[in-house]
GROMACS .gro file of C-alpha atoms in nm:
model
  212
    1MET     CA    1   0.001   0.031   0.022
    2THR     CA    2   0.095   0.352  -0.104
    3ASP     CA    3   0.318   0.507   0.190
    4LEU     CA    4   0.291   0.851   0.056
    5ILE     CA    5  -0.063   0.985  -0.062
    6ALA     CA    6  -0.110   1.381  -0.147
    7GLY     CA    7   0.199   1.455   0.053
    8VAL     CA    8   0.091   1.254   0.344
    9GLU     CA    9   0.287   1.028   0.514
   10ILE     CA   10   0.151   0.687   0.663
   11PRO     CA   11   0.331   0.634   0.940
   12GLY     CA   12   0.495   0.330   0.946
   13THR     CA   13   0.513   0.186   1.267
   14ALA     CA   14   0.382  -0.155   1.366
   15ALA     CA   15   0.099  -0.044   1.519
   16VAL     CA   16  -0.034   0.145   1.248
   17ALA     CA   17   0.044  -0.147   1.009
   18GLU     CA   18  -0.130  -0.383   1.203
   19ALA     CA   19  -0.468  -0.124   1.295
   20THR     CA   20  -0.458  -0.120   0.894
   21SER     CA   21  -0.434  -0.509   0.827
   22PHE     CA   22  -0.700  -0.586   1.104
   23LEU     CA   23  -0.973  -0.280   0.932
   24GLU     CA   24  -0.910  -0.417   0.593
   25GLN     CA   25  -1.004  -0.760   0.642
   26GLY     CA   26  -1.255  -0.674   0.941
   27VAL     CA   27  -1.494  -0.368   0.796
   28PRO     CA   28  -1.649  -0.325   0.473
   29PRO     CA   29  -1.456  -0.142   0.214
   30LEU     CA   30  -1.664   0.129   0.232
   31LEU     CA   31  -1.532   0.215   0.562
   32PHE     CA   32  -1.177   0.077   0.549
   33HIS     CA   33  -1.161   0.385   0.240
   34HIS     CA   34  -1.354   0.647   0.442
   35SER     CA   35  -1.125   0.610   0.748
   36ARG     CA   36  -0.798   0.601   0.558
   37ARG     CA   37  -0.960   0.952   0.377
   38VAL     CA   38  -0.995   1.057   0.731
   39PHE     CA   39  -0.644   1.062   0.855
   40LEU     CA   40  -0.588   1.214   0.511
   41PHE     CA   41  -0.798   1.505   0.480
   42GLY     CA   42  -0.730   1.527   0.855
   43SER     CA   43  -0.395   1.570   0.802
   44LEU     CA   44  -0.386   1.802   0.520
   45HIS     CA   45  -0.627   2.039   0.732
   46ALA     CA   46  -0.394   2.017   1.059
   47ARG     CA   47  -0.118   2.107   0.807
   48ALA     CA   48  -0.289   2.427   0.693
   49LEU     CA   49  -0.383   2.499   1.036
   50GLY     CA   50  -0.046   2.501   1.182
   51LEU     CA   51  -0.165   2.212   1.389
   52THR     CA   52   0.069   1.905   1.454
   53PRO     CA   53  -0.094   1.601   1.578
   54ASP     CA   54   0.082   1.293   1.650
   55PRO     CA   55   0.024   1.153   1.276
   56GLU     CA   56  -0.003   0.795   1.475
   57LEU     CA   57  -0.239   0.862   1.710
   58LEU     CA   58  -0.439   0.998   1.460
   59TYR     CA   59  -0.423   0.734   1.200
   60LEU     CA   60  -0.526   0.526   1.436
   61ALA     CA   61  -0.795   0.709   1.571
   62ALA     CA   62  -0.896   0.778   1.201
   63MET     CA   63  -0.894   0.421   1.149
   64PHE     CA   64  -1.118   0.290   1.416
   65HIS     CA   65  -1.367   0.598   1.422
   66ASP     CA   66  -1.675   0.448   1.304
   67VAL     CA   67  -1.575   0.022   1.401
   68GLY     CA   68  -1.834   0.103   1.664
   69LEU     CA   69  -2.131   0.045   1.398
   70LEU     CA   70  -2.030  -0.288   1.327
   71THR     CA   71  -2.055  -0.617   1.489
   72PRO     CA   72  -1.880  -0.742   1.711
   73PHE     CA   73  -1.764  -0.362   1.810
   74SER     CA   74  -2.092  -0.304   1.928
   75ALA     CA   75  -2.226  -0.535   2.210
   76THR     CA   76  -2.239  -0.242   2.428
   77GLU     CA   77  -2.588  -0.013   2.470
   78GLN     CA   78  -2.387   0.279   2.434
   79ARG     CA   79  -2.345   0.545   2.161
   80PHE     CA   80  -2.161   0.409   1.858
   81GLU     CA   81  -1.921   0.660   1.894
   82LEU     CA   82  -1.782   0.490   2.272
   83ASP     CA   83  -1.789   0.193   2.100
   84GLY     CA   84  -1.490   0.254   1.843
   85ALA     CA   85  -1.347   0.434   2.128
   86ASP     CA   86  -1.343   0.151   2.372
   87HIS     CA   87  -1.205  -0.095   2.104
   88ALA     CA   88  -0.957   0.191   2.003
   89ARG     CA   89  -0.793   0.240   2.387
   90ALA     CA   90  -0.799  -0.111   2.431
   91PHE     CA   91  -0.593  -0.203   2.119
   92LEU     CA   92  -0.352   0.069   2.184
   93LEU     CA   93  -0.321  -0.044   2.585
   94GLU     CA   94  -0.251  -0.395   2.417
   95ARG     CA   95   0.033  -0.314   2.235
   96GLY     CA   96   0.210  -0.089   2.525
   97PHE     CA   97   0.132   0.284   2.450
   98PRO     CA   98   0.066   0.487   2.747
   99ALA     CA   99  -0.285   0.565   2.903
  100SER     CA  100  -0.211   0.942   2.802
  101ALA     CA  101  -0.174   0.831   2.413
  102ALA     CA  102  -0.518   0.589   2.430
  103ASP     CA  103  -0.687   0.879   2.609
  104VAL     CA  104  -0.596   1.098   2.307
  105VAL     CA  105  -0.757   0.838   2.065
  106TRP     CA  106  -1.004   0.744   2.280
  107THR     CA  107  -1.170   1.097   2.281
  108ALA     CA  108  -1.075   1.184   1.940
  109ILE     CA  109  -1.311   0.904   1.857
  110ALA     CA  110  -1.581   0.972   2.142
  111VAL     CA  111  -1.609   1.336   2.004
  112HIS     CA  112  -1.606   1.292   1.672
  113THR     CA  113  -1.936   1.375   1.582
  114THR     CA  114  -2.014   1.624   1.810
  115PRO     CA  115  -2.005   1.999   1.711
  116GLY     CA  116  -1.839   2.275   1.831
  117LEU     CA  117  -1.630   2.053   2.091
  118PRO     CA  118  -1.328   1.895   1.858
  119GLY     CA  119  -1.158   2.192   1.748
  120ARG     CA  120  -1.114   2.345   2.113
  121MET     CA  121  -0.957   2.028   2.189
  122GLY     CA  122  -0.594   1.878   2.105
  123PRO     CA  123  -0.466   1.841   1.720
  124GLU     CA  124  -0.530   1.458   1.716
  125ILE     CA  125  -0.925   1.547   1.813
  126ALA     CA  126  -0.952   1.836   1.608
  127ALA     CA  127  -0.773   1.704   1.324
  128THR     CA  128  -0.993   1.325   1.319
  129ALA     CA  129  -1.312   1.529   1.331
  130TYR     CA  130  -1.205   1.751   1.075
  131GLY     CA  131  -1.130   1.455   0.866
  132VAL     CA  132  -1.454   1.317   0.939
  133LEU     CA  133  -1.620   1.633   0.847
  134THR     CA  134  -1.439   1.694   0.507
  135ASP     CA  135  -1.524   1.321   0.390
  136ALA     CA  136  -1.858   1.295   0.509
  137ILE     CA  137  -2.042   1.663   0.432
  138GLY     CA  138  -1.709   1.837   0.231
  139TRP     CA  139  -1.651   2.071   0.547
  140SER     CA  140  -1.360   2.343   0.368
  141LEU     CA  141  -1.322   2.092   0.083
  142ASP     CA  142  -1.258   2.416  -0.112
  143ARG     CA  143  -0.964   2.489   0.118
  144LEU     CA  144  -0.775   2.221   0.016
  145ASP     CA  145  -0.540   2.186  -0.307
  146GLY     CA  146  -0.780   1.995  -0.598
  147GLY     CA  147  -0.479   1.791  -0.672
  148GLN     CA  148  -0.414   1.669  -0.386
  149VAL     CA  149  -0.780   1.609  -0.345
  150GLU     CA  150  -0.786   1.370  -0.674
  151GLU     CA  151  -0.501   1.192  -0.536
  152ILE     CA  152  -0.660   1.109  -0.209
  153VAL     CA  153  -0.975   0.989  -0.368
  154ALA     CA  154  -0.789   0.792  -0.610
  155ALA     CA  155  -0.626   0.623  -0.359
  156HIS     CA  156  -0.941   0.527  -0.220
  157PRO     CA  157  -1.212   0.549  -0.389
  158ARG     CA  158  -1.589   0.699  -0.290
  159GLY     CA  159  -1.796   0.488  -0.468
  160GLU     CA  160  -2.136   0.500  -0.381
  161PHE     CA  161  -2.026   0.690  -0.050
  162LYS     CA  162  -2.364   0.919   0.024
  163GLU     CA  163  -2.579   0.625  -0.009
  164GLU     CA  164  -2.424   0.338   0.147
  165PHE     CA  165  -2.262   0.535   0.393
  166LEU     CA  166  -2.611   0.621   0.539
  167GLN     CA  167  -2.737   0.282   0.532
  168VAL     CA  168  -2.417   0.173   0.709
  169PHE     CA  169  -2.558   0.406   1.004
  170VAL     CA  170  -2.872   0.284   0.986
  171ALA     CA  171  -2.785  -0.098   1.034
  172GLY     CA  172  -2.547  -0.001   1.326
  173LEU     CA  173  -2.815   0.228   1.440
  174LYS     CA  174  -3.187   0.060   1.431
  175ASP     CA  175  -3.133  -0.219   1.712
  176ARG     CA  176  -3.031   0.066   1.981
  177PRO     CA  177  -3.225   0.400   1.863
  178ASP     CA  178  -3.226   0.476   2.262
  179THR     CA  179  -2.846   0.568   2.217
  180THR     CA  180  -2.886   0.846   1.950
  181TYR     CA  181  -3.067   1.056   2.205
  182GLY     CA  182  -2.893   1.396   2.173
  183THR     CA  183  -2.690   1.278   1.840
  184VAL     CA  184  -2.677   1.400   1.478
  185ASN     CA  185  -2.729   1.012   1.496
  186ALA     CA  186  -3.093   1.029   1.545
  187ASP     CA  187  -3.095   1.247   1.212
  188VAL     CA  188  -3.042   0.911   1.026
  189LEU     CA  189  -3.284   0.662   1.218
  190GLU     CA  190  -3.565   0.962   1.154
  191HIS     CA  191  -3.522   0.980   0.789
  192PHE     CA  192  -3.468   0.600   0.712
  193VAL     CA  193  -3.643   0.406   0.992
  194PRO     CA  194  -4.033   0.390   0.983
  195GLY     CA  195  -4.196   0.440   1.330
  196PHE     CA  196  -3.884   0.589   1.499
  197ARG     CA  197  -3.907   0.927   1.653
  198ARG     CA  198  -3.662   1.101   1.837
  199THR     CA  199  -3.721   1.177   2.203
  200SER     CA  200  -3.665   1.524   2.308
  201MET     CA  201  -3.485   1.764   2.582
  202VAL     CA  202  -3.815   1.963   2.632
  203GLU     CA  203  -4.004   1.586   2.714
  204ARG     CA  204  -3.758   1.448   2.948
  205VAL     CA  205  -3.779   1.774   3.155
  206THR     CA  206  -4.141   1.780   3.144
  207GLY     CA  207  -4.222   1.434   3.193
  208ALA     CA  208  -3.907   1.423   3.474
  209PRO     CA  209  -4.102   1.286   3.816
  210TRP     CA  210  -4.073   1.593   3.961
  211PRO     CA  211  -4.432   1.823   4.040
  212SER     CA  212  -4.272   2.128   3.924
   0.00000   0.00000   0.00000
C-alpha cells in the first residue's frame, strides 16, 4: 500500500500496520476507504491550520472512529462512538501505548460527531473531526488543493459513498435507537426508519418525576 498519498506520509509503525491490516480485513471497503480518507484529509487540514498532531495517534483514531457501527464492536448499549473509542483504547493499551496516548485516541473518536467541541481540543482530536467532516459532508473541501483531493480519492475511492454510508449507520443503529438521543445519529434513523421518533429534551424535562 502506498506510504505517501497527497503529500501525507502513512506512519510506518507496527501499530499502524496492524490496524490497517485488521480494518482492511474486518470492515466493509466503504468504511476502510472512508477511514483512510479521514486520516489524509485531517492531516491536510492540520497542516494548513498549523496543528501538529501525532501522526500515529491521528491515524489510529481515524481508522477506528466508525468501527462501533459494526458487529462485534457494538455489543454494549451505548453510543456507537463510545464503542469505537473503547475498542481503540484497548487496542493501544494492549500494544504498550501509554494511557495518555490511549486517552487521546479515545477522546478523538468519542467526540468526533459532536459539533463545536473537537476544534477546541487537542490537535489529534481536532484533526480527526476535520477529516470526518470533510469526507462526510464536504466541510472546507474548497480549502484543500484540488490535485491532492483527487489523489486521495484515487487511492481510496468514494464509490456510492453518500447512499452506502448512511445505510451503514441505519444498520448499526436501528436496533439500539435509544443510543442516538441528543446526537446527529438520530437524524439518520428519523429519515430512514419508519416509526422512529426522536425523544426531545423538552419531553424529558416536562416528563421528569418532579411536581414542578
